[in-house]
């Protein structure tokens, strides 16, 4: 009966397909033509008046030392409030939404034109005279959260950028000497200047404190760049200071961000953008049916469905329908007989569970046990120079590519870790397989694992933007909105694990990864608490430890610094957790908020998130919340949270910290 049931189901399926196929052939046989259209993007800021701060905050992302100046109604890139002087500051002002600047099908750049008012002047604080090393750039970059390193002509890049980081910049620098090839001190290659123009030869001094107007026009199809400089907005300069052929397409992605980047270097210079207009036009293509349209085909079928077809149409339809019927019957018969044959063959053999497992097809995304040779081949024999991603006390991470094309990150646990902390190998492997079978948007997929040659390895789905620590503790700046979203993502992932009676057991900034959309996902699971006795392997201890580590991670994300940092000048700030509690006692937690995020941050929300982090580091018996409660606190920012104790809680965990 089983075989007959399969036969009938498949026969029905093929008949269903047979009824659909002719209709699809009729509708989709119409030829489609590619028709170009112009996709235009335009925005304008006549000024940056502080009264429009909500709108400006939504439209312009400020990073680093950049701020909105109420006095000048401008974007100011040097912030005198951050210190005694403004040397070695860097900032960015980026339009918050990506703009299409490349047609990937033709590899032709978009046309764009931008006009902005620029003012460079020396600071009134601690002015020691101009000594160079200061620049402002109009930039086209692939992201809206990276801040460059201070210094002339390199304020675009930092060590969060990959070697293939695509960017375009037009520098306006007051550096006295510049070379056609400007060295990059981050070993990411060089920033190469196509052309350097000395505007002082034209009688212009950019650092004179006057307002200068810049017109930049780029023709993508013709690959022509035109730059003009003037002192009056209403008077368009007759002669460009630069007009040459430049192909920007190798340095563009389809969607990019535009804006300004500035750094002060060794000078006390203030940079202001007083107004800004931008317009881009890119070619896109729309597909639509030809004159023999789909509508006419559909209406024709609807009309003839209720009427008796004429002789000509019946002659045309019968052979096609008959042919499809014969093919469907033949295919259904073959499949049906194969089921009958397999059923009889399996009935004749003894019931063997391992053989049945082989015959049973597995879902495409289901993790599987991998062989040592498969992982060795994927990682080029664990090539440390090419494929090594990182290492910790548990083992090493290697990048690899499985035979099915999946990019993976393989955690190869060290012999020392396995021999020291894994007393029950079967239980360890069981937890790996359990974690492998759960799915959540904030958890990294486990592609497979290996238990062979006395080694244990886990293959995770490769997350392209890497771990959180590389973004958080580098020269780049993650804005507050992203940091808050990351904290919420981590909380959701942990809460899901805890509801499934599982724990992460290795939570830190290095085990939180950022996908292409910068969503935080948890990976590099611990599977065992390092330093814990075997009797403390129970779930409640693991969950309690996860909550504590989440609290410390929250402090790191808000403060933008590691949990332990050497600080010879202020040794009391060495341990981040102790420092945070000390600031709480003096009601000065605002000092912990990362100043690099700039002025566009809700201090009230940052302090609340810090307090949630401190709550998580309390002793379990003294008010440590569950992750379910933490998620509620973060979801409803106006919901009251429990009061923190006024004194330092002391030792917080019953097991050895990593």
mmCIF file of N, CA and C in Angstrom, residues 118-211:
data_model
loop_
_atom_site.group_PDB
_atom_site.id
_atom_site.type_symbol
_atom_site.label_atom_id
_atom_site.label_comp_id
_atom_site.label_asym_id
_atom_site.label_seq_id
_atom_site.Cartn_x
_atom_site.Cartn_y
_atom_site.Cartn_z
ATOM 1 N N UNK A 118 32.727 75.382 2.214
ATOM 2 C CA UNK A 118 33.781 74.896 3.090
ATOM 3 C C UNK A 118 34.458 76.077 3.777
ATOM 4 N N UNK A 119 34.740 75.907 5.072
ATOM 5 C CA UNK A 119 35.476 76.938 5.803
ATOM 6 C C UNK A 119 36.520 76.268 6.688
ATOM 7 N N UNK A 120 37.773 76.647 6.503
ATOM 8 C CA UNK A 120 38.871 76.141 7.326
ATOM 9 C C UNK A 120 39.464 77.318 8.087
ATOM 10 N N UNK A 121 39.586 77.163 9.405
ATOM 11 C CA UNK A 121 40.163 78.250 10.199
ATOM 12 C C UNK A 121 40.870 77.663 11.401
ATOM 13 N N UNK A 122 41.819 78.397 11.945
ATOM 14 C CA UNK A 122 42.570 77.928 13.101
ATOM 15 C C UNK A 122 41.755 78.094 14.374
ATOM 16 N N UNK A 123 41.989 77.190 15.318
ATOM 17 C CA UNK A 123 41.287 77.242 16.596
ATOM 18 C C UNK A 123 41.781 78.419 17.420
ATOM 19 N N UNK A 124 40.886 78.925 18.263
ATOM 20 C CA UNK A 124 41.270 80.015 19.170
ATOM 21 C C UNK A 124 41.883 79.489 20.449
ATOM 22 N N UNK A 125 41.824 78.164 20.647
ATOM 23 C CA UNK A 125 42.361 77.570 21.876
ATOM 24 C C UNK A 125 43.769 77.059 21.634
ATOM 25 N N UNK A 126 44.699 77.431 22.489
ATOM 26 C CA UNK A 126 46.056 76.902 22.453
ATOM 27 C C UNK A 126 46.655 76.983 21.062
ATOM 28 N N UNK A 127 46.474 78.116 20.463
ATOM 29 C CA UNK A 127 46.968 78.256 19.106
ATOM 30 C C UNK A 127 48.479 78.413 19.139
ATOM 31 N N UNK A 128 49.174 77.526 18.462
ATOM 32 C CA UNK A 128 50.634 77.554 18.438
ATOM 33 C C UNK A 128 51.146 77.859 17.047
ATOM 34 N N UNK A 129 50.273 78.315 16.185
ATOM 35 C CA UNK A 129 50.671 78.571 14.809
ATOM 36 C C UNK A 129 50.428 77.368 13.946
ATOM 37 N N UNK A 130 50.268 77.601 12.691
ATOM 38 C CA UNK A 130 49.959 76.508 11.769
ATOM 39 C C UNK A 130 51.201 75.669 11.483
ATOM 40 N N UNK A 131 51.082 74.371 11.634
ATOM 41 C CA UNK A 131 52.212 73.494 11.344
ATOM 42 C C UNK A 131 51.804 72.320 10.468
ATOM 43 N N UNK A 132 50.686 72.436 9.764
ATOM 44 C CA UNK A 132 50.332 71.436 8.752
ATOM 45 C C UNK A 132 49.689 70.192 9.328
ATOM 46 N N UNK A 133 49.434 69.250 8.402
ATOM 47 C CA UNK A 133 48.902 67.952 8.788
ATOM 48 C C UNK A 133 47.416 67.942 8.999
ATOM 49 N N UNK A 134 46.662 68.777 8.269
ATOM 50 C CA UNK A 134 45.226 68.850 8.467
ATOM 51 C C UNK A 134 44.541 68.765 7.114
ATOM 52 N N UNK A 135 43.383 68.062 7.065
ATOM 53 C CA UNK A 135 42.716 67.879 5.777
ATOM 54 C C UNK A 135 41.230 67.647 5.964
ATOM 55 N N UNK A 136 40.460 68.051 4.938
ATOM 56 C CA UNK A 136 39.046 67.715 4.841
ATOM 57 C C UNK A 136 38.815 67.124 3.458
ATOM 58 N N UNK A 137 37.993 66.072 3.403
ATOM 59 C CA UNK A 137 37.766 65.386 2.130
ATOM 60 C C UNK A 137 36.282 65.211 1.877
ATOM 61 N N UNK A 138 35.908 65.363 0.613
ATOM 62 C CA UNK A 138 34.617 64.836 0.161
ATOM 63 C C UNK A 138 34.865 63.378 -0.166
ATOM 64 N N UNK A 139 34.073 62.479 0.419
ATOM 65 C CA UNK A 139 34.373 61.054 0.307
ATOM 66 C C UNK A 139 33.177 60.265 -0.214
ATOM 67 N N UNK A 140 33.498 59.162 -0.869
ATOM 68 C CA UNK A 140 32.518 58.145 -1.270
ATOM 69 C C UNK A 140 33.042 56.840 -0.696
ATOM 70 N N UNK A 141 32.314 56.276 0.263
ATOM 71 C CA UNK A 141 32.811 55.131 1.029
ATOM 72 C C UNK A 141 31.741 54.046 1.111
ATOM 73 N N UNK A 142 32.138 52.808 1.423
ATOM 74 C CA UNK A 142 31.163 51.711 1.436
ATOM 75 C C UNK A 142 30.353 51.587 2.716
ATOM 76 N N UNK A 143 30.656 52.366 3.754
ATOM 77 C CA UNK A 143 29.905 52.237 5.002
ATOM 78 C C UNK A 143 29.724 53.606 5.634
ATOM 79 N N UNK A 144 28.887 53.650 6.663
ATOM 80 C CA UNK A 144 28.600 54.915 7.328
ATOM 81 C C UNK A 144 28.960 54.865 8.802
ATOM 82 N N UNK A 145 29.938 54.042 9.173
ATOM 83 C CA UNK A 145 30.289 53.937 10.587
ATOM 84 C C UNK A 145 31.790 53.909 10.837
ATOM 85 N N UNK A 146 32.616 54.001 9.785
ATOM 86 C CA UNK A 146 34.061 53.969 9.965
ATOM 87 C C UNK A 146 34.611 55.387 10.042
ATOM 88 N N UNK A 147 35.512 55.627 10.985
ATOM 89 C CA UNK A 147 36.191 56.909 11.106
ATOM 90 C C UNK A 147 37.667 56.677 10.842
ATOM 91 N N UNK A 148 38.260 57.510 10.012
ATOM 92 C CA UNK A 148 39.659 57.321 9.640
ATOM 93 C C UNK A 148 40.624 57.744 10.728
ATOM 94 N N UNK A 149 41.884 57.392 10.528
ATOM 95 C CA UNK A 149 42.945 57.792 11.432
ATOM 96 C C UNK A 149 43.315 59.247 11.159
ATOM 97 N N UNK A 150 43.695 59.989 12.201
ATOM 98 C CA UNK A 150 44.030 61.395 12.021
ATOM 99 C C UNK A 150 45.299 61.537 11.201
ATOM 100 N N UNK A 151 45.368 62.632 10.446
ATOM 101 C CA UNK A 151 46.530 62.882 9.616
ATOM 102 C C UNK A 151 46.116 63.217 8.206
ATOM 103 N N UNK A 152 46.892 64.021 7.552
ATOM 104 C CA UNK A 152 46.532 64.492 6.222
ATOM 105 C C UNK A 152 46.530 63.377 5.202
ATOM 106 N N UNK A 153 45.510 63.371 4.349
ATOM 107 C CA UNK A 153 45.374 62.481 3.205
ATOM 108 C C UNK A 153 45.171 61.022 3.569
ATOM 109 N N UNK A 154 45.106 60.681 4.859
ATOM 110 C CA UNK A 154 44.833 59.285 5.211
ATOM 111 C C UNK A 154 43.643 59.192 6.147
ATOM 112 N N UNK A 155 42.868 60.290 6.250
ATOM 113 C CA UNK A 155 41.762 60.267 7.195
ATOM 114 C C UNK A 155 40.618 59.387 6.726
ATOM 115 N N UNK A 156 40.743 58.792 5.528
ATOM 116 C CA UNK A 156 39.711 57.875 5.048
ATOM 117 C C UNK A 156 39.859 56.489 5.634
ATOM 118 N N UNK A 157 41.086 56.070 5.940
ATOM 119 C CA UNK A 157 41.346 54.665 6.222
ATOM 120 C C UNK A 157 41.730 54.437 7.666
ATOM 121 N N UNK A 158 41.557 53.206 8.111
ATOM 122 C CA UNK A 158 42.065 52.769 9.401
ATOM 123 C C UNK A 158 42.192 51.259 9.367
ATOM 124 N N UNK A 159 42.614 50.671 10.452
ATOM 125 C CA UNK A 159 42.876 49.242 10.410
ATOM 126 C C UNK A 159 41.652 48.377 10.585
ATOM 127 N N UNK A 160 40.436 48.958 10.477
ATOM 128 C CA UNK A 160 39.258 48.111 10.325
ATOM 129 C C UNK A 160 38.994 47.820 8.862
ATOM 130 N N UNK A 161 39.669 48.534 7.964
ATOM 131 C CA UNK A 161 39.406 48.403 6.538
ATOM 132 C C UNK A 161 40.209 47.258 5.952
ATOM 133 N N UNK A 162 39.586 46.514 5.051
ATOM 134 C CA UNK A 162 40.284 45.452 4.356
ATOM 135 C C UNK A 162 41.139 46.049 3.247
ATOM 136 N N UNK A 163 42.011 45.195 2.687
ATOM 137 C CA UNK A 163 42.901 45.679 1.638
ATOM 138 C C UNK A 163 42.126 46.078 0.388
ATOM 139 N N UNK A 164 40.945 45.486 0.173
ATOM 140 C CA UNK A 164 40.165 45.837 -1.003
ATOM 141 C C UNK A 164 39.071 46.855 -0.672
ATOM 142 N N UNK A 165 39.302 47.641 0.379
ATOM 143 C CA UNK A 165 38.363 48.681 0.797
ATOM 144 C C UNK A 165 38.242 49.709 -0.323
ATOM 145 N N UNK A 166 37.054 49.818 -0.911
ATOM 146 C CA UNK A 166 36.845 50.718 -2.038
ATOM 147 C C UNK A 166 36.385 52.080 -1.531
ATOM 148 N N UNK A 167 37.045 53.125 -1.975
ATOM 149 C CA UNK A 167 36.677 54.465 -1.550
ATOM 150 C C UNK A 167 37.242 55.483 -2.533
ATOM 151 N N UNK A 168 36.587 56.634 -2.577
ATOM 152 C CA UNK A 168 37.031 57.755 -3.411
ATOM 153 C C UNK A 168 37.053 58.988 -2.518
ATOM 154 N N UNK A 169 38.095 59.814 -2.667
ATOM 155 C CA UNK A 169 38.177 61.036 -1.863
ATOM 156 C C UNK A 169 38.738 62.172 -2.695
ATOM 157 N N UNK A 170 38.211 63.359 -2.450
ATOM 158 C CA UNK A 170 38.776 64.586 -3.004
ATOM 159 C C UNK A 170 39.211 65.426 -1.812
ATOM 160 N N UNK A 171 40.517 65.527 -1.625
ATOM 161 C CA UNK A 171 41.088 66.161 -0.433
ATOM 162 C C UNK A 171 41.236 67.664 -0.618
ATOM 163 N N UNK A 172 40.937 68.385 0.470
ATOM 164 C CA UNK A 172 41.217 69.813 0.552
ATOM 165 C C UNK A 172 42.107 69.976 1.780
ATOM 166 N N UNK A 173 43.402 70.021 1.520
ATOM 167 C CA UNK A 173 44.363 69.954 2.614
ATOM 168 C C UNK A 173 45.186 71.225 2.697
ATOM 169 N N UNK A 174 45.587 71.561 3.909
ATOM 170 C CA UNK A 174 46.472 72.706 4.117
ATOM 171 C C UNK A 174 47.885 72.240 4.427
ATOM 172 N N UNK A 175 48.184 70.984 4.130
ATOM 173 C CA UNK A 175 49.539 70.476 4.283
ATOM 174 C C UNK A 175 50.443 71.175 3.278
ATOM 175 N N UNK A 176 51.597 71.590 3.711
ATOM 176 C CA UNK A 176 52.469 72.361 2.827
ATOM 177 C C UNK A 176 53.090 71.500 1.740
ATOM 178 N N UNK A 177 53.391 70.233 2.076
ATOM 179 C CA UNK A 177 54.016 69.356 1.100
ATOM 180 C C UNK A 177 53.177 68.113 0.956
ATOM 181 N N UNK A 178 52.971 67.691 -0.257
ATOM 182 C CA UNK A 178 52.218 66.472 -0.516
ATOM 183 C C UNK A 178 52.873 65.753 -1.669
ATOM 184 N N UNK A 179 52.848 64.428 -1.618
ATOM 185 C CA UNK A 179 53.454 63.617 -2.665
ATOM 186 C C UNK A 179 52.370 62.907 -3.435
ATOM 187 N N UNK A 180 52.638 62.558 -4.703
ATOM 188 C CA UNK A 180 51.624 61.849 -5.475
ATOM 189 C C UNK A 180 51.216 60.538 -4.852
ATOM 190 N N UNK A 181 52.101 59.931 -4.074
ATOM 191 C CA UNK A 181 51.734 58.684 -3.400
ATOM 192 C C UNK A 181 51.922 58.886 -1.918
ATOM 193 N N UNK A 182 50.831 58.826 -1.168
ATOM 194 C CA UNK A 182 50.849 59.156 0.245
ATOM 195 C C UNK A 182 50.840 57.880 1.066
ATOM 196 N N UNK A 183 51.887 57.620 1.868
ATOM 197 C CA UNK A 183 51.971 56.353 2.590
ATOM 198 C C UNK A 183 50.893 56.217 3.636
ATOM 199 N N UNK A 184 50.393 55.028 3.763
ATOM 200 C CA UNK A 184 49.361 54.709 4.754
ATOM 201 C C UNK A 184 50.008 53.955 5.897
ATOM 202 N N UNK A 185 49.939 54.489 7.115
ATOM 203 C CA UNK A 185 50.655 53.887 8.226
ATOM 204 C C UNK A 185 49.968 52.658 8.791
ATOM 205 N N UNK A 186 48.901 52.179 8.169
ATOM 206 C CA UNK A 186 48.218 50.991 8.657
ATOM 207 C C UNK A 186 48.522 49.761 7.824
ATOM 208 N N UNK A 187 49.498 49.847 6.933
ATOM 209 C CA UNK A 187 49.932 48.704 6.128
ATOM 210 C C UNK A 187 48.808 48.113 5.292
ATOM 211 N N UNK A 188 47.950 48.961 4.793
ATOM 212 C CA UNK A 188 46.873 48.509 3.920
ATOM 213 C C UNK A 188 47.131 48.964 2.486
ATOM 214 N N UNK A 189 48.379 49.115 2.141
ATOM 215 C CA UNK A 189 48.706 49.610 0.816
ATOM 216 C C UNK A 189 48.934 51.103 0.871
ATOM 217 N N UNK A 190 48.584 51.826 -0.181
ATOM 218 C CA UNK A 190 48.784 53.265 -0.216
ATOM 219 C C UNK A 190 47.558 53.961 -0.774
ATOM 220 N N UNK A 191 47.390 55.211 -0.366
ATOM 221 C CA UNK A 191 46.360 56.042 -0.990
ATOM 222 C C UNK A 191 47.048 56.844 -2.078
ATOM 223 N N UNK A 192 46.642 56.654 -3.302
ATOM 224 C CA UNK A 192 47.325 57.268 -4.437
ATOM 225 C C UNK A 192 46.541 58.465 -4.953
ATOM 226 N N UNK A 193 47.198 59.594 -5.047
ATOM 227 C CA UNK A 193 46.569 60.806 -5.549
ATOM 228 C C UNK A 193 46.713 60.843 -7.067
ATOM 229 N N UNK A 194 45.586 60.955 -7.761
ATOM 230 C CA UNK A 194 45.635 61.063 -9.217
ATOM 231 C C UNK A 194 46.284 62.379 -9.646
ATOM 232 N N UNK A 195 45.957 63.436 -8.933
ATOM 233 C CA UNK A 195 46.491 64.754 -9.282
ATOM 234 C C UNK A 195 46.465 65.636 -8.046
ATOM 235 N N UNK A 196 47.525 66.403 -7.838
ATOM 236 C CA UNK A 196 47.594 67.340 -6.727
ATOM 237 C C UNK A 196 47.669 68.755 -7.291
ATOM 238 N N UNK A 197 46.790 69.622 -6.822
ATOM 239 C CA UNK A 197 46.695 70.984 -7.352
ATOM 240 C C UNK A 197 46.997 71.965 -6.228
ATOM 241 N N UNK A 198 47.899 72.846 -6.443
ATOM 242 C CA UNK A 198 48.251 73.883 -5.481
ATOM 243 C C UNK A 198 47.382 75.108 -5.757
ATOM 244 N N UNK A 199 46.324 75.274 -4.960
ATOM 245 C CA UNK A 199 45.387 76.374 -5.237
ATOM 246 C C UNK A 199 45.971 77.721 -4.858
ATOM 247 N N UNK A 200 47.058 77.714 -4.105
ATOM 248 C CA UNK A 200 47.687 78.999 -3.787
ATOM 249 C C UNK A 200 48.232 79.663 -5.042
ATOM 250 N N UNK A 201 48.551 78.856 -6.061
ATOM 251 C CA UNK A 201 48.977 79.423 -7.339
ATOM 252 C C UNK A 201 47.849 80.191 -8.016
ATOM 253 N N UNK A 202 46.600 79.879 -7.605
ATOM 254 C CA UNK A 202 45.443 80.570 -8.163
ATOM 255 C C UNK A 202 45.017 81.749 -7.294
ATOM 256 N N UNK A 203 45.824 82.031 -6.265
ATOM 257 C CA UNK A 203 45.508 83.140 -5.379
ATOM 258 C C UNK A 203 44.501 82.785 -4.310
ATOM 259 N N UNK A 204 44.361 81.483 -3.982
ATOM 260 C CA UNK A 204 43.391 81.035 -2.980
ATOM 261 C C UNK A 204 44.139 80.462 -1.785
ATOM 262 N N UNK A 205 43.760 80.878 -0.579
ATOM 263 C CA UNK A 205 44.308 80.314 0.654
ATOM 264 C C UNK A 205 43.170 79.636 1.405
ATOM 265 N N UNK A 206 43.142 78.316 1.404
ATOM 266 C CA UNK A 206 42.022 77.591 2.003
ATOM 267 C C UNK A 206 41.907 77.832 3.498
ATOM 268 N N UNK A 207 43.049 78.096 4.161
ATOM 269 C CA UNK A 207 43.032 78.214 5.625
ATOM 270 C C UNK A 207 42.808 79.651 6.093
ATOM 271 N N UNK A 208 42.349 80.539 5.192
ATOM 272 C CA UNK A 208 42.214 81.949 5.566
ATOM 273 C C UNK A 208 40.963 82.257 6.376
ATOM 274 N N UNK A 209 40.143 81.271 6.635
ATOM 275 C CA UNK A 209 38.937 81.492 7.416
ATOM 276 C C UNK A 209 37.750 81.949 6.603
ATOM 277 N N UNK A 210 37.948 82.187 5.307
ATOM 278 C CA UNK A 210 36.838 82.589 4.441
ATOM 279 C C UNK A 210 36.037 81.370 3.992
ATOM 280 N N UNK A 211 34.838 81.626 3.519
ATOM 281 C CA UNK A 211 33.989 80.552 3.009
ATOM 282 C C UNK A 211 34.339 80.316 1.547
#
